[in-house]
mmCIF file of C-alpha atoms in Angstrom:
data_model
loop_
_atom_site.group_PDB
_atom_site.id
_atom_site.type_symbol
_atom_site.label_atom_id
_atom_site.label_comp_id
_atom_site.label_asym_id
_atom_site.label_seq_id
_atom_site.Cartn_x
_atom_site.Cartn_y
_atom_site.Cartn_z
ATOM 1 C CA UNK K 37 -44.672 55.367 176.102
ATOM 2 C CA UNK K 38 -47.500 54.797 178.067
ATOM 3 C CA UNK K 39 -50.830 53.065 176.577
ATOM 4 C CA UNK K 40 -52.833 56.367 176.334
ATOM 5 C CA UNK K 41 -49.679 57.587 174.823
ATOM 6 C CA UNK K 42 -49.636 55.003 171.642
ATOM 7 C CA UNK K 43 -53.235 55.174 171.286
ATOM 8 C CA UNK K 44 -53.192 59.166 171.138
ATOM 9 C CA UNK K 45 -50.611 58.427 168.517
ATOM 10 C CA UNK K 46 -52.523 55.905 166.633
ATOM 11 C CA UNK K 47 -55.543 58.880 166.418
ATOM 12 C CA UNK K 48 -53.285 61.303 165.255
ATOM 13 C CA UNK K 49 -51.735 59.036 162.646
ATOM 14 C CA UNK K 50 -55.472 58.681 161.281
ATOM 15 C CA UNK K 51 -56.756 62.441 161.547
ATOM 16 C CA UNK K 52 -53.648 63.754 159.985
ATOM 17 C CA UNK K 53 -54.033 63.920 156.234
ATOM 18 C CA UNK K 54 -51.751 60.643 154.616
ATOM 19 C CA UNK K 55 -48.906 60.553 152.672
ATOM 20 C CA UNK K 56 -50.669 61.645 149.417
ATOM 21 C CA UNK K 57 -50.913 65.110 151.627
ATOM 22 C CA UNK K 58 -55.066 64.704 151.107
ATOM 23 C CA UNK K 59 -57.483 62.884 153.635
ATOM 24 C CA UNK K 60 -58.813 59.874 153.180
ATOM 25 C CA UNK K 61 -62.320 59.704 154.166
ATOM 26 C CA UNK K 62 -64.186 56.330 155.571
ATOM 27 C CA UNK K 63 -67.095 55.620 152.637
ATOM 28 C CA UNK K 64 -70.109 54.636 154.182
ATOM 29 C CA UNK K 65 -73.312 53.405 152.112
ATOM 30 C CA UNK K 66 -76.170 51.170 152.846
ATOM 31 C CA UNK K 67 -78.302 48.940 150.353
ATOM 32 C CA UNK K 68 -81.493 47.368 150.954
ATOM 33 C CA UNK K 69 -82.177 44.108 149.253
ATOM 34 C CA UNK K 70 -86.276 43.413 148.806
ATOM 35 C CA UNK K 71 -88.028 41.080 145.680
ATOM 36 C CA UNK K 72 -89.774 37.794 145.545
ATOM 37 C CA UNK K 73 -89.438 35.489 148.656
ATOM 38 C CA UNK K 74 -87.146 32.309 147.594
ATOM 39 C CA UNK K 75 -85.947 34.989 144.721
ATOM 40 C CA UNK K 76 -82.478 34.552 145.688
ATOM 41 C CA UNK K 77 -81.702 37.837 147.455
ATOM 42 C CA UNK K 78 -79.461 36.088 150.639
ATOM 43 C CA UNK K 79 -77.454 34.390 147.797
ATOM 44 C CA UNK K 80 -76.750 37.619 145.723
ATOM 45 C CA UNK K 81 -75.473 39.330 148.942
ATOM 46 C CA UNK K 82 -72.853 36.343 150.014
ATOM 47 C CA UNK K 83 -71.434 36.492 146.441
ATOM 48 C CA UNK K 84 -71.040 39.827 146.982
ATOM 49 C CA UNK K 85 -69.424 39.717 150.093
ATOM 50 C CA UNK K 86 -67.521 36.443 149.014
ATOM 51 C CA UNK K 87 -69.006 34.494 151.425
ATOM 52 C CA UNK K 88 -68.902 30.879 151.127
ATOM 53 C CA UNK K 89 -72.276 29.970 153.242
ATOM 54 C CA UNK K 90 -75.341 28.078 152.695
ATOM 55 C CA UNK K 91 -78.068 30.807 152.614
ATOM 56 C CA UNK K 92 -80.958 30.555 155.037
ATOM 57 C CA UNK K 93 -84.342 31.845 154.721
ATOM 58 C CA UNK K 94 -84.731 35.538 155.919
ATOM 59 C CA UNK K 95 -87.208 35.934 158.314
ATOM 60 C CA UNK K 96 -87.994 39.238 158.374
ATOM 61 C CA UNK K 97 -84.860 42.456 158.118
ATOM 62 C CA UNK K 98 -81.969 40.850 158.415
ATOM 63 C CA UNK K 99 -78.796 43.098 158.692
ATOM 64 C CA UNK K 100 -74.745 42.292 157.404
ATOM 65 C CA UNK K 101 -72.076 44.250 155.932
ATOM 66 C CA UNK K 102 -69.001 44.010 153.817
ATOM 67 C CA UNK K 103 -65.502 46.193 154.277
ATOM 68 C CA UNK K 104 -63.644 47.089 151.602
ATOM 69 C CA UNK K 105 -60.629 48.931 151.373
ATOM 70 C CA UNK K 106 -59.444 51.131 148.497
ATOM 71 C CA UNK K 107 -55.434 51.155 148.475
ATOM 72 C CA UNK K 108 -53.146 49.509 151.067
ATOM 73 C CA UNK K 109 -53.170 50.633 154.607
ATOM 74 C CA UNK K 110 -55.909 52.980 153.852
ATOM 75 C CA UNK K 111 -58.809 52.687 156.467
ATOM 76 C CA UNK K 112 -61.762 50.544 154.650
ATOM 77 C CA UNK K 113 -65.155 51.759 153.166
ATOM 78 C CA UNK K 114 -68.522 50.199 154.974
ATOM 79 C CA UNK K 115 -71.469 49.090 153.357
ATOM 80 C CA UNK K 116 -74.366 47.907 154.985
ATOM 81 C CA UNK K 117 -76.606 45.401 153.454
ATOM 82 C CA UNK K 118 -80.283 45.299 154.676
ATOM 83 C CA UNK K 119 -82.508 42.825 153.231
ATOM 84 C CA UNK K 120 -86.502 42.415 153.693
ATOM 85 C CA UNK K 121 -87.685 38.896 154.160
ATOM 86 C CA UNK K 122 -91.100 37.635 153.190
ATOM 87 C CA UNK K 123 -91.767 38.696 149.474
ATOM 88 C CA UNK K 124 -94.750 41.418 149.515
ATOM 89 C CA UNK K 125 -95.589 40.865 153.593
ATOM 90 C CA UNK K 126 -94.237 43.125 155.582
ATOM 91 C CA UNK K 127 -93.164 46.143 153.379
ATOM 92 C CA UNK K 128 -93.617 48.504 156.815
ATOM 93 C CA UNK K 129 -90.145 47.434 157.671
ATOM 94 C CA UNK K 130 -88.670 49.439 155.127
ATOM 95 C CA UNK K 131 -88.894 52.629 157.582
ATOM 96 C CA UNK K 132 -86.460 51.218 159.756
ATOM 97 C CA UNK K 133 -83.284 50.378 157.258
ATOM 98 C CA UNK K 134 -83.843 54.169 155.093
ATOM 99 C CA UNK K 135 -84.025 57.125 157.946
ATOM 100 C CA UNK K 136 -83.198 61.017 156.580
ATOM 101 C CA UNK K 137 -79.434 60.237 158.739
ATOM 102 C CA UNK K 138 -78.393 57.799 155.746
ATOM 103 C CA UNK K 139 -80.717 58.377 152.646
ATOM 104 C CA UNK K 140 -77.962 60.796 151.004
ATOM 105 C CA UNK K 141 -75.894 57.146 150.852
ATOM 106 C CA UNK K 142 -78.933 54.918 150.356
ATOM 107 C CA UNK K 143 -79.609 52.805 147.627
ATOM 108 C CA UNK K 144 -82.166 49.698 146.380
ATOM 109 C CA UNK K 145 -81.981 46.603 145.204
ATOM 110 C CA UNK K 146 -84.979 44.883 143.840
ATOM 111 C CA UNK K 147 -84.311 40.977 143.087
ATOM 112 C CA UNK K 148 -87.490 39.838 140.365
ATOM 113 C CA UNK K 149 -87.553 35.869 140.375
ATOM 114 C CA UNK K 150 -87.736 35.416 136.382
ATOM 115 C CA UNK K 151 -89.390 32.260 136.823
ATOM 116 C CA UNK K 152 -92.385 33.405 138.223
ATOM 117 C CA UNK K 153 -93.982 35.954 135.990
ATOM 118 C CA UNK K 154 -97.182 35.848 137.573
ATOM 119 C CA UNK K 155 -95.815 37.638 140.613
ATOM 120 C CA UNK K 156 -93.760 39.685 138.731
ATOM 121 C CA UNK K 157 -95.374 43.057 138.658
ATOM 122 C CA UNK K 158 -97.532 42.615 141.428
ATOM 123 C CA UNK K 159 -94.117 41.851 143.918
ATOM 124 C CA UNK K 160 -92.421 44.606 141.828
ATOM 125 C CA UNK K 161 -95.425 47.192 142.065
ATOM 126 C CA UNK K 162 -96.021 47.044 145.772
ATOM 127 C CA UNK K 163 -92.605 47.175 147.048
ATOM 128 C CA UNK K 164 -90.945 50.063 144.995
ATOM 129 C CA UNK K 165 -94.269 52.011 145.905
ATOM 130 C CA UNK K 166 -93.814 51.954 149.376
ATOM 131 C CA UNK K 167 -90.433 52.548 149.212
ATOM 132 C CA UNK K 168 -90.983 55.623 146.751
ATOM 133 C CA UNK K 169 -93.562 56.629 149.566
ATOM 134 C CA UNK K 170 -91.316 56.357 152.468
ATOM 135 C CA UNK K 171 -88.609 58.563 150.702
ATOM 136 C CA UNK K 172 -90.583 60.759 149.428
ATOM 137 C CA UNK K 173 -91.774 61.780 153.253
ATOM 138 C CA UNK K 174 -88.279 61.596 154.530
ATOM 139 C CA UNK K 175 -87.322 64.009 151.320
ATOM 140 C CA UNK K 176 -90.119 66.140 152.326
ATOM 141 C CA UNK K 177 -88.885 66.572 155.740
ATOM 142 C CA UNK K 178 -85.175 67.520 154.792
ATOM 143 C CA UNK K 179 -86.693 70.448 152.682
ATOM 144 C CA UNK K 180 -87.697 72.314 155.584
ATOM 145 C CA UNK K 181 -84.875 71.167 158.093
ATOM 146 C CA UNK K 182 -81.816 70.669 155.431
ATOM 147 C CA UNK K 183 -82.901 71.434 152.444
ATOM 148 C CA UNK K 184 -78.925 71.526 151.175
ATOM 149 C CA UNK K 185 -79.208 67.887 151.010
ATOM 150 C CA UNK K 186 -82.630 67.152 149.462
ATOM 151 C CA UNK K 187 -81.585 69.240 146.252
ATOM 152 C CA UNK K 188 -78.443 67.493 146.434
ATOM 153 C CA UNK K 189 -80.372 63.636 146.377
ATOM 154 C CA UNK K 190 -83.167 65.263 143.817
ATOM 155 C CA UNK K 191 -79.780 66.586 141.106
ATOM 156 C CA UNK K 192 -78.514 63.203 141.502
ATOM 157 C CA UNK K 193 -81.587 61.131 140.558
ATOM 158 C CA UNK K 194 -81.686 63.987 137.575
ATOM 159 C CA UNK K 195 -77.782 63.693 136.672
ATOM 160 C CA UNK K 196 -78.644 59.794 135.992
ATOM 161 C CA UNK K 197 -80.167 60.610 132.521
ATOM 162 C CA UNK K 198 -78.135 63.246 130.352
ATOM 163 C CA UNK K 199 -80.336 66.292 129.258
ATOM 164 C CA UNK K 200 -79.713 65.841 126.036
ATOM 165 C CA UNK K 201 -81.832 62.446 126.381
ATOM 166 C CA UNK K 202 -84.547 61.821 124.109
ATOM 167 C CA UNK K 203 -86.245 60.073 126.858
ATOM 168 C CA UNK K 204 -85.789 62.958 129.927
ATOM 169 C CA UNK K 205 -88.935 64.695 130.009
ATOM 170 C CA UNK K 206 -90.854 61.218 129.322
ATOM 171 C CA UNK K 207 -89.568 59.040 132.367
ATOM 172 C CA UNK K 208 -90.162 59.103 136.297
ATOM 173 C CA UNK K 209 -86.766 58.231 137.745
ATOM 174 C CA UNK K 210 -86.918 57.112 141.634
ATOM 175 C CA UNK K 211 -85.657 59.221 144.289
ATOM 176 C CA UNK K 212 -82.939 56.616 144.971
ATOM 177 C CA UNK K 213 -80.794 54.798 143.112
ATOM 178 C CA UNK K 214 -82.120 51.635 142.146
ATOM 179 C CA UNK K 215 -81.133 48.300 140.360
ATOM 180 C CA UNK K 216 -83.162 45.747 139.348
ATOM 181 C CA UNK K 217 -81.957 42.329 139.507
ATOM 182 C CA UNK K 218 -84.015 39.076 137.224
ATOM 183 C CA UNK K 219 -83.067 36.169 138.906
ATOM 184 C CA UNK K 220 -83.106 32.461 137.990
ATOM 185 C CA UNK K 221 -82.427 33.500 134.427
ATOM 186 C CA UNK K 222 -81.482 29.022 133.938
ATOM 187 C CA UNK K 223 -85.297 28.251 134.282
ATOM 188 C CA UNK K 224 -85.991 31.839 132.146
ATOM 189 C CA UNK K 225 -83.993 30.741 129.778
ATOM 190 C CA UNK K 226 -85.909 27.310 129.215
ATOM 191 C CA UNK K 227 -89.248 29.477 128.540
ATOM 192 C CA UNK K 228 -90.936 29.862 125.077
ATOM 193 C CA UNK K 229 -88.933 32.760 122.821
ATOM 194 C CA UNK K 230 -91.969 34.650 123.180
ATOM 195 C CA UNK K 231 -92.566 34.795 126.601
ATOM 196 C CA UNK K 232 -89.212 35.642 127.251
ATOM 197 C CA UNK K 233 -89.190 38.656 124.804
ATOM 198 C CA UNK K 234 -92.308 39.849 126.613
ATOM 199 C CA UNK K 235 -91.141 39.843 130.136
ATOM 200 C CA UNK K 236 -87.064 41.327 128.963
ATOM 201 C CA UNK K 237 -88.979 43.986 127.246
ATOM 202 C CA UNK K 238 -91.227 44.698 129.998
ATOM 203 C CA UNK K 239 -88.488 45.232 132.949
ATOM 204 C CA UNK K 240 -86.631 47.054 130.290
ATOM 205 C CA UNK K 241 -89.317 49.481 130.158
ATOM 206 C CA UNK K 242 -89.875 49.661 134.280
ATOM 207 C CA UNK K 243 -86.071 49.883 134.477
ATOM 208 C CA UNK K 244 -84.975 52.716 132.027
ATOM 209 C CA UNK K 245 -88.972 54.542 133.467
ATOM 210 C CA UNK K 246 -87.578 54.383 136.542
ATOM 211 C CA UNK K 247 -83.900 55.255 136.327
ATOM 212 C CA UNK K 248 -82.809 52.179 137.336
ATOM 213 C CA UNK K 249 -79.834 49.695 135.937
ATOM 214 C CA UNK K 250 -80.770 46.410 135.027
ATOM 215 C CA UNK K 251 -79.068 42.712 135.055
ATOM 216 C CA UNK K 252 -80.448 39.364 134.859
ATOM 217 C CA UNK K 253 -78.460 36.797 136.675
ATOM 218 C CA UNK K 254 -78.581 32.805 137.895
ATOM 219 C CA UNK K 255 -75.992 30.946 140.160
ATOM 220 C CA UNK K 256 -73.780 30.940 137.340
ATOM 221 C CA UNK K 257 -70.898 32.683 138.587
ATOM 222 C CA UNK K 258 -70.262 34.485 135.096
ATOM 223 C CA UNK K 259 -74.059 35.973 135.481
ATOM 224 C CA UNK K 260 -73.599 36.873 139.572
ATOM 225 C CA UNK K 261 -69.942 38.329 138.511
ATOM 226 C CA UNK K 262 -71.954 41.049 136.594
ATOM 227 C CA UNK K 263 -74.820 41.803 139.358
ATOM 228 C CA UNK K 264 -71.507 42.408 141.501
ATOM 229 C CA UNK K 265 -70.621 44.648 139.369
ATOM 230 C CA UNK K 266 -73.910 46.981 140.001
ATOM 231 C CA UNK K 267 -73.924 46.293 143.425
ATOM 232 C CA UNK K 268 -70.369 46.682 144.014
ATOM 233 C CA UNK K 269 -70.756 50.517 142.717
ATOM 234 C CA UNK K 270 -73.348 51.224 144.766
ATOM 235 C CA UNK K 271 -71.718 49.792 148.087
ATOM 236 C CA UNK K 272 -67.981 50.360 147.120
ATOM 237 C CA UNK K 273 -67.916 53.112 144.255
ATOM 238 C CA UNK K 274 -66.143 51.280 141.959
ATOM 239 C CA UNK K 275 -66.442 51.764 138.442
ATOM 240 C CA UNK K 276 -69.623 51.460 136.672
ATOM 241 C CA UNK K 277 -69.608 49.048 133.306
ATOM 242 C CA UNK K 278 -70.043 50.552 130.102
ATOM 243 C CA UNK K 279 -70.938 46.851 128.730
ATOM 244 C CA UNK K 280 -74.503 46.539 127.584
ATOM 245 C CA UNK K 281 -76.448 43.918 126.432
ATOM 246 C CA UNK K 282 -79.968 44.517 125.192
ATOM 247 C CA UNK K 283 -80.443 40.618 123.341
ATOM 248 C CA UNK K 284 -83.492 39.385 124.720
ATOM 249 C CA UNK K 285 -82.095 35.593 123.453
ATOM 250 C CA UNK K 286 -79.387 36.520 126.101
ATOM 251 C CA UNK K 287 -79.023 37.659 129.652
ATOM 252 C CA UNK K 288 -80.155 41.397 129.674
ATOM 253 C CA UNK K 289 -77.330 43.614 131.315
ATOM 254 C CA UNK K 290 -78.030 47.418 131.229
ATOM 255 C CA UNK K 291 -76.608 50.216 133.098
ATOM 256 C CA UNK K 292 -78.683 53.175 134.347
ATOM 257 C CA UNK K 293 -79.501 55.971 131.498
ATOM 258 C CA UNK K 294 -77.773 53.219 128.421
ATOM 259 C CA UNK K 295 -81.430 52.449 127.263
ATOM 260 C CA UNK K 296 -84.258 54.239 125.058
ATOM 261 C CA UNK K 297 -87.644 54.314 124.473
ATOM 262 C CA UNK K 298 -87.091 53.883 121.175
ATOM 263 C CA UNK K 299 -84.863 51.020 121.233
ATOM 264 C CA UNK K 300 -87.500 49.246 123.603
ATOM 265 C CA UNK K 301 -90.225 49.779 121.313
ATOM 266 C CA UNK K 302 -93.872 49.715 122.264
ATOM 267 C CA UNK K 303 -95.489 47.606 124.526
ATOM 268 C CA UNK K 304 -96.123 44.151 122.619
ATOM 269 C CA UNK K 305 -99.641 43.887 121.725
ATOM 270 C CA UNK K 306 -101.372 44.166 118.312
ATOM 271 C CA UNK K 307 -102.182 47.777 117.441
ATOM 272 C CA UNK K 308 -106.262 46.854 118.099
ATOM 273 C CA UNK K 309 -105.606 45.526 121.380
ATOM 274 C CA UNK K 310 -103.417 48.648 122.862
ATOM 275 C CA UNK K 311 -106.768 51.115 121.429
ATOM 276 C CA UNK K 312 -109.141 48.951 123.677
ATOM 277 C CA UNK K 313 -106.575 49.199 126.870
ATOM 278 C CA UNK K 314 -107.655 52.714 129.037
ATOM 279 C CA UNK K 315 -104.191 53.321 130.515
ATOM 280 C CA UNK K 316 -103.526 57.092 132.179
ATOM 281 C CA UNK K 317 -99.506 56.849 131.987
ATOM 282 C CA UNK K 318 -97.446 54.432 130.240
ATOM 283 C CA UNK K 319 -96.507 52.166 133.062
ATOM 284 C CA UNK K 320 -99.837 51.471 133.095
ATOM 285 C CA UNK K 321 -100.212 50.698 129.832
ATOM 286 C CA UNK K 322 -97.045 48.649 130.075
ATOM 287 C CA UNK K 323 -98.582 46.497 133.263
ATOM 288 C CA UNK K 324 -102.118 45.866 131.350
ATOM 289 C CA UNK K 325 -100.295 44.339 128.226
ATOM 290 C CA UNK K 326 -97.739 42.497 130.600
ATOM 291 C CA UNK K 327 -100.444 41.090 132.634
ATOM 292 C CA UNK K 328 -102.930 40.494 129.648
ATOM 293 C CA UNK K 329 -100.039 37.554 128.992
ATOM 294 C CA UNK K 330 -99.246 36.695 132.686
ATOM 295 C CA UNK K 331 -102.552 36.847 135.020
ATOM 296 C CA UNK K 332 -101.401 38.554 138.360
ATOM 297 C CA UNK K 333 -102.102 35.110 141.162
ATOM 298 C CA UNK K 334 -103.973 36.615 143.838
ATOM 299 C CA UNK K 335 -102.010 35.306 146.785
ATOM 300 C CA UNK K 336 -101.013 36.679 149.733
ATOM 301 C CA UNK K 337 -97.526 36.202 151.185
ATOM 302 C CA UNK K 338 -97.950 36.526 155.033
ATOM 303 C CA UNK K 339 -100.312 33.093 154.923
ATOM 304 C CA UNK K 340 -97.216 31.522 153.533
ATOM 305 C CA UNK K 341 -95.198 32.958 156.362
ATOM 306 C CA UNK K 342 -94.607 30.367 159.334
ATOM 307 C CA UNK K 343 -94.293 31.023 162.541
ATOM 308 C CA UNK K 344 -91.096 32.147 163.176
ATOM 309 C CA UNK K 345 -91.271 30.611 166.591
ATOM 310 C CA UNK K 346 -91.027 27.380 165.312
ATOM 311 C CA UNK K 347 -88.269 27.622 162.927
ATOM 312 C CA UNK K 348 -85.482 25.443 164.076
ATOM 313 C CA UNK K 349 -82.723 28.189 162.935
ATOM 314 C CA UNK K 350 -83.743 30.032 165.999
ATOM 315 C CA UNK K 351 -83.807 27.526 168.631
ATOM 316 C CA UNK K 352 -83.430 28.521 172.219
ATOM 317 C CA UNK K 353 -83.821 26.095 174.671
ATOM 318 C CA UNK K 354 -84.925 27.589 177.840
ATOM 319 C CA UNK K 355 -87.367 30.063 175.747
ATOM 320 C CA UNK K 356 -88.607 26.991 173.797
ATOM 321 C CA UNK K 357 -89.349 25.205 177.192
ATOM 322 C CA UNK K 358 -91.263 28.117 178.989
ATOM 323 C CA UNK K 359 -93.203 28.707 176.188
ATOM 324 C CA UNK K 360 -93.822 24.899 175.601
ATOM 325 C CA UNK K 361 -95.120 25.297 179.703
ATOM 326 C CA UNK K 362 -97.548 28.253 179.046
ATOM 327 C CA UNK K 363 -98.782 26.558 175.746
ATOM 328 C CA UNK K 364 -99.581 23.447 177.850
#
């Protein structure tokens, strides 16, 4: 056999249906990572991909994936992992990970750094709304030109909370699937009982408003070993945990649609101080109580940004030495 010969063979072998008689088709999904900047989103990514590296800081969208495959010799499932660098600064790069070619097989992961609840809704705010926005216009497009698919995207977000759901006609899930990750839950779990109830209840709220799954985690391998579990269904299709845990004394794990309104329970303020608030919807009411206890900073991320020409990770010689000339 010549070499066109085997490798007409080896194509044949992989369009022709295996030995189950059915064809086995490549799985291919992408996740974007985005949260707080030093909120651990490079480290929840290795873990996933069993990496053993030291994490870097991401600069701005970096880009790996992980392959993965479902029974022996079976070709492998692909998932690509995008994450956003730089906290809150440049949420424009969202366009370029989540295009209408892949948003059927899209999903997000939000990482909230628990120990910084200051930033918390502000970070959490800014970047799901201009991801929402993005989507939406990208949804809004495949209406007219395949409209097939953005009914198929809109049942999906629907299917994630059973009709029968006391909660279905009261929340706003996101167009996406979404999970929201609390990291550094060892420095959470060191703050005052009541703070911590405040801030579980709160991203239980945002989560189960929103559709989304929730899971706080640490670099406790137990903790990361259930975010993997989330993430590893959205990039993989595994099988989703039934396990919840709603103790606010422990770390919070909650699949998408396993929560209530009811078991939440209103926002916590005294009865007086909820009458005074003027809220429109109740994630508003939700973020005026939240940040009645945790003062949004007003900082701005990009003025903590360095210049990336500088950073010694991407050192280039010959670059460095021009540009040291022109500088001079």
């Amino acid at each position: 056999d010549t070499l066109w010969d085997l490798a007409i063979a080896e194509v044949e072998k992989k369009e022709n249906p295996d030995d189950d008689g059915k064809h086995v088709e490549v799985w291919e999904k992408s996740i974007l990572f985005m949260g707080n900047k030093n909120g651990g989103k490079t480290t929840i990514i290795l873990r996933c991909l069993e990496r053993e590296e030291i994490p870097k800081p991401t600069l701005a969208l970096e880009y790996t994936f992980g392959r993965r495959a479902r029974r022996h010799n079976t070709p492998k499932d692909i998932a690509h992992f995008w994450e956003l660098g730089g906290g809150t600064s440049l949420p424009e790069l969202i366009r370029i990970p989540i295009t209408s070619n892949n948003i059927r097989s899209f999903a997000v992961v939000l990482v909230l750094d628990l120990s910084k609840p200051s930033e918390l809704w502000t970070t959490m705010e800014k970047l799901l709304q201009v991801t929402r926005n993005h989507v939406n216009k990208i949804l809004t497009k495949l209406e007219k030109t395949n409209p097939e698919v953005a009914t198929e995207i809109k049942q999906r977000v629907q299917n994630n909370l059973q009709r029968d759901h006391p909660d279905y006609e009261l929340v706003d899930p996101f167009p996406i699937p979404l999970v929201i990750i609390g990291s550094k839950y060892d420095i959470f779990h060191e703050f005052d009982s009541e703070m911590r109830k405040i801030i579980s209840k709160t991203l239980r709220f945002v989560s189960h408003y929103y559709g989304a799954s929730l899971v706080f985690t640490s670099k406790s391998e137990a903790l990361l070993l259930k975010a993997r579990v989330l993430i590893n269904h959205l990039a993989f299709g595994y099988d989703k945990s039934k396990s919840v845990s709603v103790d606010h004394s422990k770390p919070l794990f909650i699949p998408a649609g396993l929560d209530s309104l009811s078991q939440i329970g209103p926002p916590p303020a005294s009865d007086s101080d909820i009458g005074k608030m003027r809220a429109n919807t109740p994630l508003e009411l939700w973020k005026k109580v939240f940040e009645k206890t945790f003062p949004p900073k007003s900082y701005c991320d990009l003025q903590n940004t360095k210049d990336p020409a500088q950073n010694l990770q991407y050192a280039e010689y010959d670059v460095d030495a021009m540009r040291a000339q022109k500088n001079q």
